[in-house]
């Protein structure tokens, strides 16, 4: 299995004016499998997906802006590689006016 990651914009079910974005990592056999796991997890969280900005296999050699960011995302990658669930980064929320 591979670890995929996605950048997702979401909305709260029942309140389309509130939403946010989050990175999510998931172990899956394919992009289709990853998509199904992610959408199921969002349904369980009572969130709806507005936009999937990208969904792709995570490249472990990705360099971020700092060593601490690179370590942070590798830690999430490593957690996802041993989990059967989605592993989320920080949820960032916003409200439309």
PDB file of C-alpha atoms in Angstrom:
ATOM      1  CA  UNK A   1       0.000   0.000   0.000  1.00  0.00           C
ATOM      2  CA  UNK A   2       0.965   3.586  -0.585  1.00  0.00           C
ATOM      3  CA  UNK A   3       0.336   6.780   1.379  1.00  0.00           C
ATOM      4  CA  UNK A   4      -1.675   9.405  -0.441  1.00  0.00           C
ATOM      5  CA  UNK A   5      -2.312  12.951   0.633  1.00  0.00           C
ATOM      6  CA  UNK A   6      -4.913  15.513  -0.302  1.00  0.00           C
ATOM      7  CA  UNK A   7      -5.694  19.153   0.265  1.00  0.00           C
ATOM      8  CA  UNK A   8      -9.396  19.486   0.965  1.00  0.00           C
ATOM      9  CA  UNK A   9     -11.743  22.424   1.353  1.00  0.00           C
ATOM     10  CA  UNK A  10     -14.751  21.426   3.428  1.00  0.00           C
ATOM     11  CA  UNK A  11     -18.035  22.778   4.775  1.00  0.00           C
ATOM     12  CA  UNK A  12     -19.927  21.939   7.919  1.00  0.00           C
ATOM     13  CA  UNK A  13     -23.087  19.979   7.165  1.00  0.00           C
ATOM     14  CA  UNK A  14     -26.062  22.136   8.049  1.00  0.00           C
ATOM     15  CA  UNK A  15     -24.113  25.400   7.814  1.00  0.00           C
ATOM     16  CA  UNK A  16     -22.681  26.054   4.339  1.00  0.00           C
ATOM     17  CA  UNK A  17     -21.356  29.431   5.462  1.00  0.00           C
ATOM     18  CA  UNK A  18     -18.771  27.750   7.694  1.00  0.00           C
ATOM     19  CA  UNK A  19     -15.934  25.645   6.385  1.00  0.00           C
ATOM     20  CA  UNK A  20     -12.195  25.416   6.081  1.00  0.00           C
ATOM     21  CA  UNK A  21      -9.330  23.392   4.676  1.00  0.00           C
ATOM     22  CA  UNK A  22      -7.099  20.565   5.814  1.00  0.00           C
ATOM     23  CA  UNK A  23      -4.391  18.209   4.575  1.00  0.00           C
ATOM     24  CA  UNK A  24      -5.267  14.549   4.994  1.00  0.00           C
ATOM     25  CA  UNK A  25      -2.993  11.514   4.635  1.00  0.00           C
ATOM     26  CA  UNK A  26      -4.291   7.979   4.082  1.00  0.00           C
ATOM     27  CA  UNK A  27      -2.841   4.572   3.319  1.00  0.00           C
ATOM     28  CA  UNK A  28      -4.535   3.116   0.229  1.00  0.00           C
ATOM     29  CA  UNK A  29      -4.040   0.861  -2.779  1.00  0.00           C
ATOM     30  CA  UNK A  30      -4.846   3.555  -5.354  1.00  0.00           C
ATOM     31  CA  UNK A  31      -6.092   7.120  -5.765  1.00  0.00           C
ATOM     32  CA  UNK A  32      -9.624   5.755  -6.105  1.00  0.00           C
ATOM     33  CA  UNK A  33      -9.264   3.805  -2.865  1.00  0.00           C
ATOM     34  CA  UNK A  34      -7.806   6.885  -1.130  1.00  0.00           C
ATOM     35  CA  UNK A  35     -10.681   9.041  -2.407  1.00  0.00           C
ATOM     36  CA  UNK A  36     -13.253   6.571  -1.075  1.00  0.00           C
ATOM     37  CA  UNK A  37     -11.575   6.390   2.336  1.00  0.00           C
ATOM     38  CA  UNK A  38     -11.319  10.171   2.591  1.00  0.00           C
ATOM     39  CA  UNK A  39     -14.927  10.831   1.553  1.00  0.00           C
ATOM     40  CA  UNK A  40     -16.151   8.215   4.025  1.00  0.00           C
ATOM     41  CA  UNK A  41     -14.125   9.804   6.834  1.00  0.00           C
ATOM     42  CA  UNK A  42     -15.534  13.256   6.045  1.00  0.00           C
ATOM     43  CA  UNK A  43     -19.074  11.844   6.146  1.00  0.00           C
ATOM     44  CA  UNK A  44     -18.302  10.340   9.570  1.00  0.00           C
ATOM     45  CA  UNK A  45     -17.096  13.768  10.727  1.00  0.00           C
ATOM     46  CA  UNK A  46     -20.345  15.379   9.461  1.00  0.00           C
ATOM     47  CA  UNK A  47     -18.387  17.498   6.980  1.00  0.00           C
ATOM     48  CA  UNK A  48     -18.924  17.830   3.246  1.00  0.00           C
ATOM     49  CA  UNK A  49     -16.089  18.182   0.769  1.00  0.00           C
ATOM     50  CA  UNK A  50     -16.289  21.379  -1.306  1.00  0.00           C
ATOM     51  CA  UNK A  51     -13.079  21.021  -3.297  1.00  0.00           C
ATOM     52  CA  UNK A  52     -10.294  18.481  -3.486  1.00  0.00           C
ATOM     53  CA  UNK A  53      -7.387  20.676  -4.542  1.00  0.00           C
ATOM     54  CA  UNK A  54      -5.223  17.620  -5.141  1.00  0.00           C
ATOM     55  CA  UNK A  55      -5.009  13.928  -4.295  1.00  0.00           C
ATOM     56  CA  UNK A  56      -1.713  12.220  -5.018  1.00  0.00           C
ATOM     57  CA  UNK A  57       0.824   9.806  -3.605  1.00  0.00           C
ATOM     58  CA  UNK A  58       3.011  11.568  -1.040  1.00  0.00           C
ATOM     59  CA  UNK A  59       6.647  11.918  -2.083  1.00  0.00           C
ATOM     60  CA  UNK A  60       8.805  11.272   0.990  1.00  0.00           C
ATOM     61  CA  UNK A  61      11.552  13.463  -0.476  1.00  0.00           C
ATOM     62  CA  UNK A  62       9.311  16.560  -0.417  1.00  0.00           C
ATOM     63  CA  UNK A  63      11.125  19.490   1.171  1.00  0.00           C
ATOM     64  CA  UNK A  64       9.029  22.084   2.943  1.00  0.00           C
ATOM     65  CA  UNK A  65       9.942  25.655   3.953  1.00  0.00           C
ATOM     66  CA  UNK A  66      11.823  24.489   7.019  1.00  0.00           C
ATOM     67  CA  UNK A  67      13.258  21.351   8.549  1.00  0.00           C
ATOM     68  CA  UNK A  68      10.562  21.421  11.227  1.00  0.00           C
ATOM     69  CA  UNK A  69       7.790  21.517   8.583  1.00  0.00           C
ATOM     70  CA  UNK A  70       9.429  18.656   6.684  1.00  0.00           C
ATOM     71  CA  UNK A  71       9.590  16.635   9.914  1.00  0.00           C
ATOM     72  CA  UNK A  72       5.974  17.521  10.754  1.00  0.00           C
ATOM     73  CA  UNK A  73       4.652  16.155   7.446  1.00  0.00           C
ATOM     74  CA  UNK A  74       6.909  13.097   7.593  1.00  0.00           C
ATOM     75  CA  UNK A  75       5.477  12.380  11.048  1.00  0.00           C
ATOM     76  CA  UNK A  76       1.947  12.536   9.613  1.00  0.00           C
ATOM     77  CA  UNK A  77       3.060  10.359   6.677  1.00  0.00           C
ATOM     78  CA  UNK A  78       4.541   7.794   9.077  1.00  0.00           C
ATOM     79  CA  UNK A  79       1.372   7.773  11.194  1.00  0.00           C
ATOM     80  CA  UNK A  80      -0.750   7.209   8.085  1.00  0.00           C
ATOM     81  CA  UNK A  81       1.522   4.404   6.885  1.00  0.00           C
ATOM     82  CA  UNK A  82       0.715   2.345   9.997  1.00  0.00           C
ATOM     83  CA  UNK A  83      -2.944   3.356  10.363  1.00  0.00           C
ATOM     84  CA  UNK A  84      -6.119   2.091   8.742  1.00  0.00           C
ATOM     85  CA  UNK A  85      -7.711   5.525   9.177  1.00  0.00           C
ATOM     86  CA  UNK A  86      -7.181   8.957   7.708  1.00  0.00           C
ATOM     87  CA  UNK A  87      -4.623  11.103   9.519  1.00  0.00           C
ATOM     88  CA  UNK A  88      -5.378  14.824   9.468  1.00  0.00           C
ATOM     89  CA  UNK A  89      -3.158  17.847   9.800  1.00  0.00           C
ATOM     90  CA  UNK A  90      -4.591  20.910  11.563  1.00  0.00           C
ATOM     91  CA  UNK A  91      -8.125  21.845  10.488  1.00  0.00           C
ATOM     92  CA  UNK A  92      -8.222  25.499   9.477  1.00  0.00           C
ATOM     93  CA  UNK A  93     -11.706  26.996   9.670  1.00  0.00           C
ATOM     94  CA  UNK A  94     -13.270  30.089   8.148  1.00  0.00           C
ATOM     95  CA  UNK A  95     -16.696  31.652   7.844  1.00  0.00           C
ATOM     96  CA  UNK A  96     -18.121  33.232   4.677  1.00  0.00           C
ATOM     97  CA  UNK A  97     -20.078  36.432   5.102  1.00  0.00           C
TER      98      UNK A  97
END
